[in-house]
């Protein structure tokens, strides 16, 4: 084939498809096993060629068909670099081929152990890393991401993170969104994730932040298990959208003004079928893990983290439909179980190695659990074109259960895709009738909330994401980023794509995962030291973004030289982060009480004087609102203070020194107004009752309810 000829490129590799396949038998062959020489055959469907049973979701009707593994779950030239200056247009396809070669060896080992009736399979750290990277790329390389990024210019890009993507493209001289996606795939394939590699920092410096965060979340926030149906009559299906399916209850919003939809959901499980009898299940670290939960300290810390990350935004008691899935983490070679609790293996030198091994059991799951997993894949299959299955009768039984079950797994209609879902379910029902299954479809409607200004929510998240990302940059980098931002458009970013903000100055590559770390977690490792606090604070901030009130600082503030609306937004972020740190300091369950002190030093060192001055004005506004509530002041925010005198020194005094002077000035002023003879601590300046200040009442009360 010519190098320039179109090439069909799979997003689900053929070695996976073949696990679901069988040799093609020509229906016109004169006898079983004989060759059919005279009959014309489609390409890839000659006798004994590998084929798969498929439900094709065609626009005109749905039908069951045998398809060649060569021509299913792929697109033409989806990984080909078609830019004019591409030296090796199919370099990425070659990289995928080499990764798939390594992964196929690992998956053959897993399937072989299962077929031999072994209760577990043992993988080295290197094999596990290859598999985790492959499973992530199954998610990232699919048709959905391709359609999103397949644009020749940023003007054609339709996702909500367009402005952030445009800034990244401008910084790196990239012309097409597609090249951002292709570059990220290539960088992840090439990424060294060995125990000595600083892989997060390496990737963060080269890959678009939305894709970087997506990858880090997948690797660090989930752990891997292998599941098999306990019933021999059951099997897993493989849909062309299945690698995109996250399990978790969804909450739908629609903006009353614009009609725009937003769907938020916790991510509890992710699925990757590798054969009809084996499913890779990635399980969220917030869910129960029996061995870790035998340690009361770890269990309590998990519960606290779950309350903050899940309950605070989705409501108390938000659970996974697979909460009771009978799985646990792999058993590594440097740990042992003592009375059901992980401990270090005697003699271990605490050095992680590529030769470390991990014992993964094959978990036999019930019919109910297997149906739920398959049902989730079916419920989202309307986004794609193909559902692959092993045996037709078992598949029709599954469809009958799915279409008639009482909407516990899916078929909840509402939100942006209501009409598409209904059309999909109606056509599935028609297919079942054609197959002689006289069933009645059961669906339900789910509520859609109109109590969210989606545009404002996204803009606030966008401002927060930029500001938080900039905390670990040098002042020069930040000024460059600011110049780039001022040339861009208004921020619009989907909150789901910013669910994790990484602020680690020195990223911890291992992240409390028993596949890598053996034993009990020290509470200070999670909450008590710098970068971990940053992660927690950023997480809380984004959970509460839609609740924050925007202050009106008045024209005197806004008319100051060099003050922009963006400056005001960033100062709002600074204040909210400040208040969250204060709440964490006051929580007795968390070690450490100097978060605000450390944050103040960072603000003084890293922020420009105009931004730090606006932050101080936000503090003044908060205090004024508190005094207004107590009828101790007038109803117009005065805003002035001795810190204003230093604005004229911005060009003559070092920014760090100027910020310190402004802090001392406002501190003395407020201390005098309260008739105190000494300076106030950071906590005293904007508290003792930060949660009661009317401007931030709802948000800070929500934090307090969770943390106290």
XYZ file of C-alpha atoms in Angstrom:
708
model
C 0.000 0.000 0.000
C 1.269 3.481 -0.877
C 2.339 5.664 2.030
C -0.167 8.253 0.810
C -3.102 5.862 0.449
C -5.863 6.153 3.070
C -5.334 3.760 5.973
C -7.991 2.280 8.260
C -6.679 2.764 11.800
C -8.216 0.989 14.797
C -9.008 2.721 18.077
C -9.694 -0.721 19.581
C -6.714 -2.875 18.545
C -7.250 -6.016 16.508
C -5.660 -8.219 19.166
C -8.523 -7.232 21.516
C -11.166 -7.656 18.805
C -9.868 -11.145 18.011
C -10.508 -12.176 21.621
C -14.209 -11.611 20.878
C -14.025 -13.149 17.422
C -14.328 -16.452 15.614
C -13.326 -17.810 12.176
C -15.693 -16.800 9.397
C -17.812 -19.611 7.943
C -19.202 -18.889 4.501
C -22.943 -19.686 4.498
C -22.669 -20.866 0.875
C -19.860 -23.337 1.509
C -21.025 -26.832 0.442
C -19.958 -28.432 3.723
C -18.559 -27.505 7.086
C -14.846 -26.847 6.882
C -14.736 -26.861 3.072
C -13.521 -23.968 0.959
C -15.942 -21.790 -0.962
C -13.864 -20.964 -4.015
C -16.488 -19.696 -6.422
C -18.508 -17.386 -4.201
C -17.468 -13.722 -4.024
C -16.405 -12.673 -0.519
C -16.054 -9.275 1.080
C -12.569 -8.184 2.036
C -11.736 -9.656 5.420
C -14.551 -12.222 5.240
C -12.959 -15.112 3.456
C -13.391 -18.520 5.097
C -11.508 -18.678 8.431
C -10.805 -14.937 8.522
C -11.407 -13.519 12.037
C -14.819 -11.869 12.397
C -16.925 -10.600 15.303
C -20.645 -10.622 16.003
C -21.858 -7.021 16.005
C -24.952 -5.007 16.648
C -24.641 -2.232 14.074
C -26.332 1.026 15.069
C -27.055 2.227 11.548
C -29.013 5.443 10.872
C -31.764 3.609 9.013
C -32.120 0.618 11.337
C -30.216 -1.602 13.751
C -29.066 -5.026 12.633
C -26.932 -7.930 13.822
C -24.080 -8.771 11.484
C -20.694 -10.473 11.300
C -17.955 -7.939 10.614
C -14.288 -8.399 9.844
C -11.962 -7.401 12.673
C -10.017 -5.509 10.006
C -12.908 -3.094 9.426
C -14.548 -2.470 12.790
C -13.812 -0.014 15.624
C -11.627 2.260 13.572
C -11.555 5.309 11.314
C -9.602 6.220 8.213
C -6.374 8.103 8.979
C -7.449 9.161 12.472
C -3.821 9.116 13.713
C -2.211 10.312 10.488
C -0.541 13.704 10.709
C -1.860 15.423 7.598
C -0.295 18.805 8.302
C 1.759 20.171 5.372
C 5.079 19.998 7.248
C 4.697 16.466 8.621
C 7.916 14.506 8.045
C 6.553 11.161 9.274
C 2.760 11.341 8.838
C 2.155 7.869 10.272
C 4.670 7.986 13.098
C 1.925 7.875 15.750
C 0.313 4.799 14.211
C 3.723 3.126 14.406
C 4.022 4.064 18.084
C 0.588 2.603 18.780
C 1.617 -0.569 16.996
C 4.690 -0.971 19.203
C 2.718 -0.250 22.393
C 0.053 -2.747 21.342
C 2.766 -5.323 20.735
C 3.994 -4.948 24.328
C 0.459 -4.881 25.722
C -0.704 -7.932 23.788
C 1.981 -9.995 25.535
C 0.662 -8.869 28.931
C -2.975 -9.488 28.015
C -2.178 -12.928 26.586
C -0.539 -13.734 29.918
C -3.656 -12.581 31.802
C -6.121 -14.447 29.583
C -3.941 -17.548 29.545
C -3.782 -17.700 33.342
C -7.559 -17.314 33.537
C -8.223 -19.987 30.920
C -5.963 -22.412 32.794
C -8.152 -21.964 35.854
C -5.552 -20.108 37.888
C -6.929 -17.861 40.604
C -4.591 -14.965 39.915
C -2.015 -13.556 37.546
C 1.286 -11.999 38.616
C 2.554 -8.945 36.733
C 5.779 -7.012 37.125
C 5.702 -3.281 37.704
C 6.767 -2.744 34.096
C 3.940 -4.938 32.801
C 1.427 -3.188 35.034
C 2.580 0.234 33.821
C 2.286 -0.822 30.182
C -1.233 -2.083 30.821
C -2.359 1.040 32.707
C -1.019 3.287 29.964
C -2.750 1.151 27.316
C -6.087 1.220 29.167
C -5.919 4.991 29.416
C -5.140 5.341 25.727
C -8.139 3.152 24.882
C -10.160 5.938 26.467
C -8.239 8.830 24.952
C -7.727 7.553 21.396
C -11.391 6.774 20.693
C -13.676 8.246 18.085
C -15.180 10.715 20.563
C -11.909 12.521 21.283
C -11.005 12.368 17.585
C -14.258 14.101 16.626
C -13.703 16.723 19.315
C -10.188 17.666 18.213
C -10.462 17.015 14.465
C -10.387 20.701 13.512
C -8.120 22.629 11.182
C -8.316 25.780 13.310
C -9.338 26.815 16.793
C -12.385 28.555 15.304
C -13.836 25.142 14.418
C -13.320 23.756 17.929
C -16.655 23.570 19.772
C -15.817 22.373 23.287
C -16.114 24.631 26.303
C -12.368 24.764 26.948
C -11.721 26.529 23.664
C -9.997 29.567 25.176
C -7.599 27.542 27.316
C -6.794 25.365 24.310
C -6.196 28.449 22.183
C -3.765 29.831 24.754
C -1.861 26.535 24.777
C -1.725 26.509 20.977
C -0.457 30.101 20.890
C 2.270 29.367 23.436
C 3.491 26.346 21.508
C 2.973 27.603 17.957
C 0.364 24.944 17.119
C -2.143 25.691 14.371
C -4.695 22.880 14.691
C -6.488 21.402 17.727
C -5.959 17.995 16.137
C -2.203 18.420 16.519
C -2.662 19.075 20.254
C -4.471 15.746 20.598
C -2.023 13.822 18.406
C 0.891 15.337 20.306
C -0.598 14.312 23.653
C -1.120 10.731 22.486
C 2.459 10.572 21.245
C 3.852 12.071 24.463
C 1.929 9.618 26.652
C 3.141 6.641 24.612
C 6.742 7.866 24.908
C 6.439 8.766 28.597
C 8.917 7.094 30.929
C 6.902 6.035 33.991
C 9.604 4.046 35.739
C 10.071 4.438 39.494
C 12.945 6.884 38.995
C 11.136 9.082 36.461
C 9.481 12.401 37.289
C 6.732 11.529 34.825
C 4.096 14.037 35.929
C 6.401 17.015 35.598
C 7.690 15.738 32.259
C 4.199 15.386 30.840
C 2.898 18.613 32.364
C 5.555 20.624 30.549
C 4.571 19.360 27.100
C 0.887 18.366 27.044
C -2.257 20.519 27.077
C -3.432 20.877 30.684
C -6.887 19.337 30.110
C -5.378 16.166 28.658
C -2.579 16.107 31.234
C -5.040 16.262 34.138
C -7.204 13.599 32.536
C -4.251 11.213 32.338
C -3.000 11.923 35.865
C -6.473 11.353 37.302
C -6.767 8.024 35.499
C -3.394 6.786 36.744
C -3.409 8.127 40.307
C -7.067 8.189 41.349
C -8.036 4.661 40.227
C -6.710 1.179 40.930
C -6.992 -1.858 38.678
C -8.747 -5.205 39.078
C -9.761 -8.123 36.826
C -13.358 -9.395 36.919
C -15.019 -12.471 35.398
C -18.703 -13.532 35.471
C -19.353 -16.329 37.952
C -21.919 -17.806 35.541
C -20.483 -19.618 32.531
C -23.517 -18.502 30.515
C -22.628 -14.835 30.851
C -20.074 -12.774 28.998
C -19.001 -9.177 28.636
C -19.808 -7.060 25.613
C -17.453 -4.657 23.838
C -18.883 -1.373 22.559
C -16.919 1.133 20.524
C -17.707 3.743 23.205
C -17.166 1.490 26.235
C -13.735 2.829 27.133
C -15.321 6.277 27.629
C -17.939 5.094 30.129
C -17.467 6.266 33.706
C -19.876 4.868 36.273
C -21.437 7.378 38.653
C -24.826 9.067 39.172
C -25.232 12.122 36.950
C -26.645 15.551 37.738
C -27.933 17.547 34.746
C -28.221 21.317 34.510
C -29.661 23.577 31.830
C -29.044 27.300 31.734
C -32.384 29.114 31.662
C -30.954 32.004 29.667
C -28.915 30.186 27.009
C -30.392 26.685 26.968
C -26.901 25.241 27.388
C -26.562 21.896 29.175
C -24.003 20.765 31.736
C -23.727 17.263 33.159
C -21.743 16.607 36.348
C -21.030 13.187 37.804
C -18.548 11.503 40.125
C -16.256 9.005 38.436
C -16.436 5.779 40.382
C -15.499 3.081 37.839
C -14.038 2.778 34.347
C -14.208 -0.370 32.209
C -12.012 -2.052 29.598
C -13.205 -5.452 28.281
C -10.319 -7.630 27.068
C -12.310 -10.815 26.344
C -15.889 -12.055 26.735
C -14.858 -13.513 30.094
C -12.520 -10.814 31.426
C -13.054 -7.152 32.216
C -10.471 -4.699 33.501
C -12.235 -2.556 36.103
C -10.614 0.647 37.331
C -12.053 1.545 40.740
C -11.980 5.001 42.323
C -9.894 5.397 45.476
C -12.922 6.822 47.339
C -14.759 3.488 47.251
C -14.357 0.698 49.819
C -11.213 -1.431 49.679
C -11.502 -4.268 52.216
C -7.842 -4.604 53.198
C -7.259 -0.877 53.618
C -10.566 -0.432 55.424
C -9.403 -2.876 58.095
C -7.106 -0.049 59.175
C -9.338 2.450 61.057
C -7.044 5.383 60.271
C -7.068 4.759 56.523
C -10.810 4.144 56.548
C -11.468 7.418 58.372
C -9.212 9.357 56.007
C -10.936 7.811 52.981
C -14.321 8.781 54.391
C -13.215 12.367 55.003
C -11.831 12.659 51.498
C -15.015 11.173 50.054
C -17.173 13.651 51.961
C -15.145 16.512 50.534
C -14.783 15.304 46.949
C -18.127 13.535 46.473
C -20.769 14.424 49.057
C -20.060 18.142 49.079
C -20.930 18.609 45.412
C -23.250 15.696 44.581
C -25.061 15.470 47.895
C -24.639 13.405 51.070
C -24.851 9.678 50.548
C -23.922 9.723 46.853
C -22.937 6.125 46.120
C -21.808 3.899 43.296
C -24.165 1.290 41.894
C -21.109 -0.993 42.134
C -20.208 0.064 45.675
C -20.257 -3.582 46.798
C -18.247 -4.975 43.880
C -16.155 -7.762 45.519
C -12.680 -6.554 44.522
C -9.515 -5.447 46.276
C -6.154 -4.044 45.272
C -3.377 -6.222 43.935
C -1.006 -7.750 46.479
C 2.520 -6.500 45.853
C 5.778 -8.289 46.556
C 6.957 -5.917 49.289
C 3.824 -5.982 51.463
C 2.004 -8.597 53.468
C -1.338 -8.908 55.228
C -1.266 -9.207 59.010
C -4.711 -9.655 60.553
C -6.173 -8.327 57.329
C -4.110 -5.098 57.393
C -1.333 -4.141 54.968
C 2.133 -3.985 56.514
C 5.677 -3.826 55.196
C 7.217 -7.162 54.399
C 10.066 -7.842 56.851
C 13.415 -6.917 55.355
C 12.037 -4.626 52.641
C 14.432 -1.703 52.073
C 11.616 0.662 51.008
C 12.975 0.954 47.469
C 10.474 0.590 44.621
C 11.794 -1.380 41.647
C 10.673 -2.232 38.134
C 10.980 -5.900 39.102
C 8.425 -5.579 41.910
C 5.492 -7.903 41.293
C 1.739 -7.539 41.769
C -0.644 -10.431 42.262
C -4.016 -9.690 40.639
C -6.835 -12.107 41.562
C -9.564 -12.974 39.072
C -12.665 -11.804 40.915
C -15.779 -13.831 40.178
C -18.657 -11.390 40.138
C -22.364 -12.135 40.402
C -24.907 -12.070 37.595
C -26.185 -8.785 39.016
C -22.776 -7.132 38.893
C -22.014 -8.460 35.403
C -25.364 -7.194 34.144
C -24.795 -3.781 35.683
C -21.432 -3.412 33.933
C -22.848 -4.545 30.593
C -25.910 -2.371 31.153
C -23.755 0.711 31.675
C -21.942 0.010 28.409
C -25.273 -0.439 26.612
C -26.706 2.714 28.148
C -23.944 4.812 26.566
C -23.629 2.892 23.301
C -25.909 5.327 21.444
C -22.891 7.639 21.113
C -21.230 5.055 18.848
C -21.881 2.689 15.956
C -21.067 -0.819 17.155
C -21.676 -3.247 20.021
C -19.655 -6.483 19.833
C -20.742 -9.665 21.586
C -19.783 -13.328 21.723
C -22.975 -15.425 21.603
C -26.203 -14.154 20.076
C -28.652 -15.827 22.454
C -26.830 -14.556 25.524
C -26.664 -11.084 23.976
C -30.401 -11.021 23.264
C -31.016 -12.135 26.846
C -28.877 -9.223 28.018
C -30.751 -6.770 25.791
C -34.085 -8.067 27.083
C -32.980 -7.565 30.676
C -31.593 -4.093 29.925
C -34.681 -2.830 28.113
C -37.128 -4.145 30.716
C -35.260 -3.643 34.023
C -36.745 -0.907 36.254
C -34.271 1.830 35.249
C -31.813 1.136 38.065
C -28.867 0.896 35.669
C -29.814 3.308 32.912
C -32.545 4.514 30.542
C -33.003 7.703 32.550
C -33.962 10.230 29.914
C -33.095 13.880 30.249
C -30.479 16.474 29.575
C -28.736 17.218 26.322
C -29.103 13.757 24.742
C -32.739 13.036 25.623
C -33.937 12.626 22.019
C -30.934 10.530 20.954
C -31.381 8.198 23.929
C -35.067 7.698 23.231
C -34.447 6.975 19.553
C -31.728 4.469 20.473
C -33.906 2.621 22.992
C -36.871 2.557 20.615
C -34.754 1.016 17.863
C -33.319 -1.566 20.239
C -36.872 -2.518 21.183
C -37.815 -2.830 17.502
C -34.793 -5.090 16.962
C -35.910 -7.323 19.816
C -39.403 -7.572 18.350
C -37.884 -8.571 15.014
C -35.930 -11.288 16.836
C -39.164 -12.660 18.314
C -38.767 -11.120 21.772
C -42.081 -9.505 22.699
C -40.896 -6.994 25.291
C -42.105 -3.660 26.640
C -39.548 -0.888 27.037
C -39.219 0.719 30.474
C -37.758 4.214 30.785
C -37.898 7.067 33.246
C -37.224 10.790 33.147
C -34.515 12.350 35.287
C -34.758 15.924 36.562
C -32.820 18.739 34.939
C -31.979 21.658 37.212
C -32.286 25.254 35.981
C -30.671 26.804 39.044
C -27.190 27.271 37.644
C -25.686 30.042 35.543
C -23.546 27.688 33.488
C -21.597 30.394 31.692
C -20.655 32.089 34.961
C -19.795 28.730 36.506
C -17.452 27.867 33.659
C -15.862 31.304 33.655
C -15.132 31.126 37.376
C -13.659 27.654 37.004
C -11.559 28.908 34.137
C -10.185 31.808 36.160
C -9.435 29.466 39.040
C -7.710 26.952 36.794
C -5.433 29.594 35.309
C -4.575 31.162 38.631
C -3.968 27.883 40.428
C -1.853 26.559 37.585
C 0.244 29.703 37.781
C 1.180 29.279 41.436
C 4.160 27.086 40.568
C 5.418 29.306 37.763
C 8.084 31.963 37.931
C 7.005 35.624 37.753
C 8.340 35.836 34.190
C 6.286 32.830 33.138
C 3.208 34.310 34.760
C 3.609 37.654 32.988
C 3.993 35.823 29.681
C 0.864 33.799 30.378
C -0.973 36.979 31.362
C 0.000 38.697 28.109
C -1.243 35.684 26.192
C -4.517 35.644 28.112
C -5.193 39.314 27.481
C -5.093 38.617 23.758
C -7.608 35.787 24.015
C -11.355 35.496 24.415
C -13.534 35.178 27.502
C -12.905 31.977 29.422
C -15.210 29.056 28.791
C -14.219 25.700 30.217
C -16.303 22.676 31.044
C -16.171 22.058 34.787
C -15.820 18.332 34.191
C -12.511 18.862 32.404
C -11.174 20.806 35.397
C -12.185 18.350 38.100
C -8.560 18.054 39.233
C -6.044 20.892 39.543
C -2.467 19.846 40.209
C -0.459 22.390 42.203
C 2.411 20.184 43.281
C 5.773 21.912 43.129
C 7.423 18.491 43.327
C 4.834 15.938 42.176
C 4.560 12.757 44.195
C 4.597 10.114 41.509
C 3.186 7.249 43.522
C 0.082 8.741 45.167
C -1.172 6.377 47.876
C -1.862 3.443 45.561
C -1.330 0.010 47.093
C -0.144 -1.253 43.712
C 2.858 0.981 44.398
C 2.808 1.758 48.132
C 2.483 -1.031 50.624
C 1.019 0.144 53.852
C -0.798 2.547 56.104
C -1.059 6.195 55.106
C 0.370 8.883 57.330
C -2.342 11.566 57.620
C 0.242 14.305 57.190
C 1.177 12.836 53.817
C -2.285 13.619 52.537
C -3.281 16.852 54.229
C -0.487 18.330 56.261
C 2.218 19.493 53.900
C 2.274 22.085 51.125
C 1.479 20.463 47.820
C -1.048 18.036 49.278
C -2.891 20.968 50.829
C -2.886 22.687 47.470
C -4.605 19.723 45.896
C -7.218 19.539 48.634
C -7.909 23.276 48.526
C -8.160 23.318 44.742
C -10.544 20.384 44.878
C -12.796 22.091 47.444
C -12.690 25.332 45.484
C -13.962 23.718 42.319
C -16.622 21.777 44.166
C -17.983 25.088 45.472
C -17.425 27.262 42.403
C -21.095 27.712 41.611
C -21.811 29.005 45.142
C -19.322 31.850 45.307
C -20.759 35.367 45.372
C -19.085 38.076 43.289
C -18.391 41.244 45.336
C -18.988 44.780 44.112
C -15.831 46.642 45.034
C -17.158 49.884 43.591
C -15.863 52.388 41.005
C -13.051 53.750 43.172
C -11.343 50.389 43.079
C -12.096 49.613 39.450
C -10.857 52.999 38.219
C -7.410 52.472 39.693
C -4.641 52.336 37.115
C -3.892 48.882 35.722
C -6.935 47.210 37.338
C -8.732 44.897 34.903
C -11.831 42.734 35.364
C -9.524 39.749 35.119
C -7.481 41.098 38.046
C -10.646 41.331 40.116
C -11.634 37.772 39.229
C -8.186 36.484 40.179
C -8.291 38.350 43.480
C -11.644 36.655 44.169
C -9.959 33.318 43.645
C -7.184 34.334 46.028
C -9.670 35.239 48.752
C -11.651 32.028 48.362
C -8.499 29.923 48.508
C -7.508 31.948 51.579
C -10.803 31.212 53.334
C -10.675 27.506 52.535
C -7.169 27.299 54.002
C -8.485 29.003 57.112
C -11.241 26.424 57.478
C -8.697 23.628 57.070
C -6.521 25.243 59.754
C -9.450 25.290 62.169
C -10.367 21.649 61.594
C -8.988 19.619 64.489
C -8.989 16.355 62.515
C -6.317 17.659 60.145
C -2.724 18.132 61.266
C -1.064 21.506 60.805
C -2.435 24.980 61.506
C -0.202 27.254 59.451
C -1.758 26.942 56.004
C -2.770 30.604 55.832
C 0.678 31.697 57.015
C 2.339 29.702 54.241
C -0.210 30.884 51.702
C 0.434 34.513 52.696
C 4.152 34.058 52.037
C 3.379 32.604 48.620
C 1.020 35.445 47.791
C 3.592 38.039 48.815
C 6.343 36.336 46.841
C 4.480 35.335 43.694
C 1.674 37.812 43.070
C 2.033 41.169 41.360
C 1.495 44.209 43.627
C -1.725 45.214 41.858
C -3.144 41.719 42.334
C -2.027 41.509 45.960
C -3.537 44.962 46.587
C -6.850 43.750 45.126
C -6.676 40.689 47.374
C -6.361 43.029 50.358
C -9.391 44.929 49.085
C -11.286 41.642 48.978
C -10.320 41.139 52.629
C -11.541 44.643 53.471
C -14.797 43.966 51.652
C -15.326 40.774 53.631
C -14.751 42.581 56.937
C -17.046 45.432 55.878
C -19.833 42.966 55.020
C -19.468 41.421 58.460
C -19.680 44.826 60.142
C -22.614 45.801 57.928
C -24.452 42.700 59.094
C -23.875 43.823 62.676
C -24.939 47.421 61.772
C -21.519 48.798 62.677
C -20.910 50.605 59.388
C -22.627 52.278 56.449
C -24.127 50.424 53.518
C -21.619 51.696 50.922
C -18.244 49.973 50.809
C -15.644 52.736 51.368
C -12.676 50.681 50.222
C -9.896 53.130 51.080
C -7.028 52.235 53.384
C -3.351 52.960 54.078
C -2.350 50.165 51.713
C -3.404 52.469 48.853
C -0.459 54.762 49.503
C 1.943 52.122 48.224
C 0.442 51.916 44.737
C 2.605 54.823 43.642
C 5.714 52.817 44.566
C 5.005 49.923 42.210
C 7.763 50.945 39.817
C 10.387 51.726 42.467
C 10.051 48.994 45.092
C 10.597 45.279 44.624
C 7.190 43.533 44.283
C 7.850 41.184 47.201
C 8.830 44.043 49.525
C 5.886 46.146 48.385
C 3.429 43.329 49.073
C 4.820 42.932 52.600
C 4.455 46.680 53.232
C 0.833 46.666 52.045
C 0.035 43.683 54.255
C 1.508 45.382 57.327
C -0.384 48.585 56.537
C -3.799 46.965 56.314
C -3.016 44.786 59.318
C -2.182 47.782 61.528
C -5.220 49.675 60.279
C -7.661 46.878 61.080
C -5.991 46.180 64.431
C -6.423 49.856 65.380
C -10.051 49.854 64.264
C -10.635 46.925 66.602
C -8.726 48.728 69.379
C -6.013 46.074 69.466
C -2.457 46.936 70.342
C -0.744 44.320 68.207
C -0.848 43.010 64.672
C -3.337 40.348 63.713
C -2.453 36.892 62.505
C -3.669 35.939 59.013
C -6.488 33.929 60.572
C -7.551 36.831 62.806
C -7.565 39.320 59.956
C -10.427 37.753 57.991
C -11.918 35.563 60.705
C -12.811 34.372 63.535
C -16.123 33.637 61.854
C -15.299 33.495 58.160
C -18.095 31.030 57.594
C -20.637 33.560 58.888
C -19.737 36.475 56.605
C -22.744 37.049 54.427
C -20.858 37.331 51.151
C -19.433 33.833 51.468
C -22.013 32.352 53.839
C -23.233 29.427 51.767
C -19.819 28.386 50.538
C -17.960 28.578 53.820
C -20.830 26.994 55.731
C -20.700 24.071 53.298
C -16.974 23.657 53.926
C -17.477 23.908 57.674
C -20.263 21.318 57.673
C -17.994 18.848 55.918
C -14.733 19.520 57.728
C -15.891 20.248 61.278
